[in-house]
Tab-separated table of C-alpha atoms in Angstrom:
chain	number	residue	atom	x	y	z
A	256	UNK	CA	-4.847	19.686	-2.756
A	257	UNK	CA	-5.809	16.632	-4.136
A	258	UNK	CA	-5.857	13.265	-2.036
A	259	UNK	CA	-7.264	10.925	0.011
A	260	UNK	CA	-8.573	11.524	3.556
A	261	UNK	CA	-9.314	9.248	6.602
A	262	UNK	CA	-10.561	9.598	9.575
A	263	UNK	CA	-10.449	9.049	12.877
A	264	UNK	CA	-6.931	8.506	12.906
A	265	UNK	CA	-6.907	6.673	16.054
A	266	UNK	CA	-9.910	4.787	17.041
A	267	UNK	CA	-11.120	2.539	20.265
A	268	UNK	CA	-13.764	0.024	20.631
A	269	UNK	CA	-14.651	-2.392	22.802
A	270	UNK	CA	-15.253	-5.724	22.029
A	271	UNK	CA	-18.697	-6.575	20.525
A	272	UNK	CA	-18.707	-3.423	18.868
A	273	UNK	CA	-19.275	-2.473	15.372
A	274	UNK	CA	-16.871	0.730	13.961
A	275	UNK	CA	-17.106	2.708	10.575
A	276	UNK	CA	-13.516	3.650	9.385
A	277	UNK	CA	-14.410	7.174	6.868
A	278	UNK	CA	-12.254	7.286	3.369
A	279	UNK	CA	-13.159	9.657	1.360
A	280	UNK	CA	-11.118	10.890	-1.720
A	281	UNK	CA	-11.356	14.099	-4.117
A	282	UNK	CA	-8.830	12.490	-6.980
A	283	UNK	CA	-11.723	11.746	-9.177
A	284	UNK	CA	-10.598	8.219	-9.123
A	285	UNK	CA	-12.682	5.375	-10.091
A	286	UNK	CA	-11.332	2.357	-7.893
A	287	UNK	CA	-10.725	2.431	-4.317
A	288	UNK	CA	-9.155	-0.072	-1.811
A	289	UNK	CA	-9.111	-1.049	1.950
A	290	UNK	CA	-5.947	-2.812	2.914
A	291	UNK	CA	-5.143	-3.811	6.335
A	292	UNK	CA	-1.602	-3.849	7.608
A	293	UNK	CA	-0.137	-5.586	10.446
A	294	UNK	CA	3.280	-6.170	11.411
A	295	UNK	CA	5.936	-8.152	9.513
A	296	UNK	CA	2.694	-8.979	7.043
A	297	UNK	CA	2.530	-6.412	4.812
A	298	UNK	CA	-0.172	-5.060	2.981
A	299	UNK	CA	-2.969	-7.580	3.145
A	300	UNK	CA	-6.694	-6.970	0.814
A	301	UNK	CA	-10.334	-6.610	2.377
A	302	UNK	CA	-12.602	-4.951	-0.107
A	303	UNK	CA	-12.290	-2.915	-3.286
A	304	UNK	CA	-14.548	-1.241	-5.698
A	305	UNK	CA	-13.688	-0.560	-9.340
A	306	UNK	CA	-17.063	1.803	-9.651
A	307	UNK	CA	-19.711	2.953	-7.732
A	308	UNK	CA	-22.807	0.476	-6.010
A	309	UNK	CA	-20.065	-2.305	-6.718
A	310	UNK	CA	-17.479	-3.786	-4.720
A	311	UNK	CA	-15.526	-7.260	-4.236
A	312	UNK	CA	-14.245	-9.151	-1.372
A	313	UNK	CA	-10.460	-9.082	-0.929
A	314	UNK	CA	-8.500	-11.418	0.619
A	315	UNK	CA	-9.457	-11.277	4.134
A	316	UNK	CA	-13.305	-10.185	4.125
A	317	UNK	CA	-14.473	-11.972	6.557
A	318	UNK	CA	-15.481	-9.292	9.348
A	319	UNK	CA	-15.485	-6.904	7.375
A	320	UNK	CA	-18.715	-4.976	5.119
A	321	UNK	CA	-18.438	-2.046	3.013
A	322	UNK	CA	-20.753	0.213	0.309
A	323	UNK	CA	-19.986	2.658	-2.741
A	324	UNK	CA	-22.768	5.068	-2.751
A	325	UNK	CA	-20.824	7.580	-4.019
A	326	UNK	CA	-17.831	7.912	-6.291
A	327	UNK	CA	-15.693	9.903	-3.326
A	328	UNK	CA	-16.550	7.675	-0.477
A	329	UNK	CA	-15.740	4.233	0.448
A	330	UNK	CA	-16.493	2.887	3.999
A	331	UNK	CA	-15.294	0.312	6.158
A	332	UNK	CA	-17.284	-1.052	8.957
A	333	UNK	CA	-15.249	-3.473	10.777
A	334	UNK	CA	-18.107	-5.906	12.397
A	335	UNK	CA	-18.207	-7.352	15.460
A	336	UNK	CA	-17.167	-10.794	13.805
A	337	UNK	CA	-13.899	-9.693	12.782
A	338	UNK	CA	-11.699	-11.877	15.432
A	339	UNK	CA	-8.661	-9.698	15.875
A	340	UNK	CA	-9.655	-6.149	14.200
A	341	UNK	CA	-6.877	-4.554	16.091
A	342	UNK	CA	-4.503	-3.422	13.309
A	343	UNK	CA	-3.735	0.035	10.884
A	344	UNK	CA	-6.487	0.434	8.142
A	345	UNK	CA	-4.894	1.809	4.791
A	346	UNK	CA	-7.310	3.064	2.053
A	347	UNK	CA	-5.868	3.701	-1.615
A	348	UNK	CA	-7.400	4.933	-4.564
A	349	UNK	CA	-6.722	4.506	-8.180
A	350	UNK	CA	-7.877	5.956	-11.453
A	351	UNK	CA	-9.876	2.436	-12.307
A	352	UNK	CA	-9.674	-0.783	-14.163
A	353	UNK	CA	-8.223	-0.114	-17.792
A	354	UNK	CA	-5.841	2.468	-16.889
A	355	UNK	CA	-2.438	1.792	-15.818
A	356	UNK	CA	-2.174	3.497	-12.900
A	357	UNK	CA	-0.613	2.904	-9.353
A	358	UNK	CA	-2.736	3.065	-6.012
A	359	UNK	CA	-2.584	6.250	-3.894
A	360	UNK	CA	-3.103	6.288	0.020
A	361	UNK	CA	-4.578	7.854	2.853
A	362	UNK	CA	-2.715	8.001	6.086
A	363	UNK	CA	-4.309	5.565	7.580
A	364	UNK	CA	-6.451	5.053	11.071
A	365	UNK	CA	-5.151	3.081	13.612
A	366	UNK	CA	-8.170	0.650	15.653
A	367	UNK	CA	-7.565	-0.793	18.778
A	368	UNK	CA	-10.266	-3.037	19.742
A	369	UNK	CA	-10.442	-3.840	23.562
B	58	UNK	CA	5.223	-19.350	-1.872
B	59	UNK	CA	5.205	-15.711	-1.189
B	60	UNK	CA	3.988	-13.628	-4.870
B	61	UNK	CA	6.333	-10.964	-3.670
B	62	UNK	CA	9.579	-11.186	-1.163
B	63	UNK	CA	11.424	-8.317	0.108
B	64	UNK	CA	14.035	-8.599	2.864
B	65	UNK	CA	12.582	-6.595	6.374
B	66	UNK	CA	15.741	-5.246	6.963
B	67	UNK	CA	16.402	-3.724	9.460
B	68	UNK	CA	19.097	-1.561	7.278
B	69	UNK	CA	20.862	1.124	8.589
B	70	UNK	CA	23.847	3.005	6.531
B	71	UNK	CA	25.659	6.255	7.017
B	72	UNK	CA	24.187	9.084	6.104
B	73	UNK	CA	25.540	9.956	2.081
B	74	UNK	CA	25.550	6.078	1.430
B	75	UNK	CA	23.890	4.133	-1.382
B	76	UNK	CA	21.193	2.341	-0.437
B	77	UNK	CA	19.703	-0.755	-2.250
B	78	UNK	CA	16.694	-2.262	-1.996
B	79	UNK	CA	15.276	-5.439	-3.358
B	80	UNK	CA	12.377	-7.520	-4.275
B	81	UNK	CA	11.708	-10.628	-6.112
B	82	UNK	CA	8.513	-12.196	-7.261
B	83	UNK	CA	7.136	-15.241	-8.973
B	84	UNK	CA	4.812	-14.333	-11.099
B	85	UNK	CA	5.868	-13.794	-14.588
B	86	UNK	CA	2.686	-11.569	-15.640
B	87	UNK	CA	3.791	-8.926	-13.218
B	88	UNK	CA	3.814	-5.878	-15.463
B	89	UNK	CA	3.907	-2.622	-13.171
B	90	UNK	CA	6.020	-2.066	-10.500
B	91	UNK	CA	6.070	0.552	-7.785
B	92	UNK	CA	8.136	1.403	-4.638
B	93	UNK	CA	6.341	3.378	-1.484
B	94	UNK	CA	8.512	5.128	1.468
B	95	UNK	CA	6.350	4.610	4.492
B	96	UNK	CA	7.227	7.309	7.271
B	97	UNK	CA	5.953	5.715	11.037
B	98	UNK	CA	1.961	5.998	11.679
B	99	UNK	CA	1.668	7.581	8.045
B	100	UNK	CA	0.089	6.007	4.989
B	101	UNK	CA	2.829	4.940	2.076
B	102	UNK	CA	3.774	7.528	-0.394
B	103	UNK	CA	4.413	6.795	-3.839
B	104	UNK	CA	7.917	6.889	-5.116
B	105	UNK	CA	8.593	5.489	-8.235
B	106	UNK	CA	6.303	3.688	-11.145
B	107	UNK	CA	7.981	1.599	-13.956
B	108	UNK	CA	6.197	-0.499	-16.398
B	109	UNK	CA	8.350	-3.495	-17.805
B	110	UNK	CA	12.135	-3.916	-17.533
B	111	UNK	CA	14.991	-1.166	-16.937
B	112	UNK	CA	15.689	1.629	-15.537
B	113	UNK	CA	13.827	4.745	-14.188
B	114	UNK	CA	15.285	7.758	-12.415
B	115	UNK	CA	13.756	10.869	-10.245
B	116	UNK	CA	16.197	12.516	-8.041
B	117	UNK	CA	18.287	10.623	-5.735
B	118	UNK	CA	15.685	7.922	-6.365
B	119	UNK	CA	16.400	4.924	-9.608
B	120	UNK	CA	13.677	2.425	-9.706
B	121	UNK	CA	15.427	-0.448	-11.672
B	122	UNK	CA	13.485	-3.850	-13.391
B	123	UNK	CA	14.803	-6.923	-14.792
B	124	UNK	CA	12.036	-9.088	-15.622
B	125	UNK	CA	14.002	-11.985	-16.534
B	126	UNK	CA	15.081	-12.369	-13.473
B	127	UNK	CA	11.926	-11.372	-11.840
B	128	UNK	CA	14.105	-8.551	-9.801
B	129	UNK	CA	13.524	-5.508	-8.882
B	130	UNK	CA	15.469	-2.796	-7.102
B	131	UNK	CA	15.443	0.680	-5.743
B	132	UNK	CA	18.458	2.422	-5.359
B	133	UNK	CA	19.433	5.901	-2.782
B	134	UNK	CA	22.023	7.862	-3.544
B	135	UNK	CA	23.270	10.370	-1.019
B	136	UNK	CA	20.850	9.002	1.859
B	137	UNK	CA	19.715	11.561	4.103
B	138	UNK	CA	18.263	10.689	7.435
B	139	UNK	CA	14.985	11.977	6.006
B	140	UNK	CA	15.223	8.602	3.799
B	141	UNK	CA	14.873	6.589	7.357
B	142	UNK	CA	11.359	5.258	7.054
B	143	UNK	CA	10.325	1.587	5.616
B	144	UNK	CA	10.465	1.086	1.842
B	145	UNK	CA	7.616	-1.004	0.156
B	146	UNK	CA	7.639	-2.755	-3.328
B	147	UNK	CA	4.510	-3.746	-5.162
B	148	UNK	CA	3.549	-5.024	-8.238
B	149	UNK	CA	0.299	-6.112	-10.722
B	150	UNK	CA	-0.447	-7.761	-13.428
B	151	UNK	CA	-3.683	-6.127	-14.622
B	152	UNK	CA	-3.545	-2.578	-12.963
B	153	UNK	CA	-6.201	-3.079	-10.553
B	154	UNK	CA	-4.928	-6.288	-8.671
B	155	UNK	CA	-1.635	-5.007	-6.326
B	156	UNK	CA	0.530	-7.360	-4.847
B	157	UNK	CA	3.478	-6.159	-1.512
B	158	UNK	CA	6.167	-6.945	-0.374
B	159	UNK	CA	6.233	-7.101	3.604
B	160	UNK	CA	8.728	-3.869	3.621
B	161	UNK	CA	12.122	-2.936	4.701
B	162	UNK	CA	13.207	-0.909	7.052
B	163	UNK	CA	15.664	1.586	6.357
B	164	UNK	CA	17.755	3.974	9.029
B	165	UNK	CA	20.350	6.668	7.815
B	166	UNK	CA	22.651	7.497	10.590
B	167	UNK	CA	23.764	11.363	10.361
């Protein structure tokens, strides 16, 4: 079956701590997302890449790093800067810039940072 | 202002009911629009996909756009409690730039 997988889906950290959250996808999709999501805010940006070695800052970066080394994968690595990393960590895929298509997602991993 | 607004609910209805659900947005570019069920702890599913104004139907499930109004709605017929989760509406302009609405909370009492 086709889709998107993350993993852990529950993760804990202490403080002062960097954590990798995995995404990796077998769609064949071009562009993939991280969104974070925290109650009564909705879906909220932090990095996406359209094509491999290439990504852009979303709307709430800061804290944040990922690469795109290969087509399939697309880490997150929520640094120890990130001031309240605590939150559910959604990553969506879509066939790419050009196409009009809508974003697919995994089922999330939930971080709690201590 | 918000780019998208959707009321959090919660909603709860009688199981059968129709359910509507709304969204409204400010930008006029918005071209695609898509609704997501989101089940508790799970990732959002993918419901319905329109492009431009009217209607779109799948099931029990009618995706419905009026751009003029910069509206859109998702209607339920014959809820069933497996249609209690939280309902999200998004949007873009370009197809790689999404915009959401916060979600609503739905509950269908058997």
């Amino acid at each position: 079956d086709g889709g998107i997988t993350q993993s852990p889906k529950y993760l804990f950290r202490k403080e002062g701590q960097n954590v990798t959250l995995s995404c990796e996808q077998n769609l064949n999709h071009d562009a993939m997302y991280w969104y974070r999501q925290d109650p009564g805010q909705g879906l909220r940006l932090i990095y996406y890449s359209q094509i491999v070695n290439d990504f852009q800052k979303g709307d709430i970066a800061e804290g944040y790093s990922v690469s795109r080394e290969k087509k399939e994968s697309f880490p997150l690595t929520v640094t120890s800067a990130q001031k309240n990393p605590t939150a559910f960590y959604l990553c969506a895929s879509s066939i790419g810039t050009g196409f009009n298509s809508p974003l697919h997602f995994g089922n999330g991993t939930r971080l709690t940072v201590t | 202002q918000k780019e998208v607004e959707q009321d959090p609910g919660p909603l709860s209805v009688p199981e059968g009911a129709i359910v509507s659900l709304n969204c409204t947005y400010s930008n006029s570019a918005f071209q695609y629009f898509m609704w997501y069920r989101q089940y508790s702890r799970k990732g959002p599913e993918l419901l319905m996909y329109t492009y431009s104004s009217g209607n779109k139907e799948d099931g029990r499930f009618t995706a419905q756009v009026d751009k003029s109004s910069k509206y859109i709605s998702l209607f339920i017929r014959d809820s069933q409690p497996s249609d209690s989760a939280t309902y999200l509406c998004a949007m873009s302009n370009t197809g790689n730039q999404f915009y959401f609405g916060t979600g609503t909370s739905l509950t269908v009492i058997p």
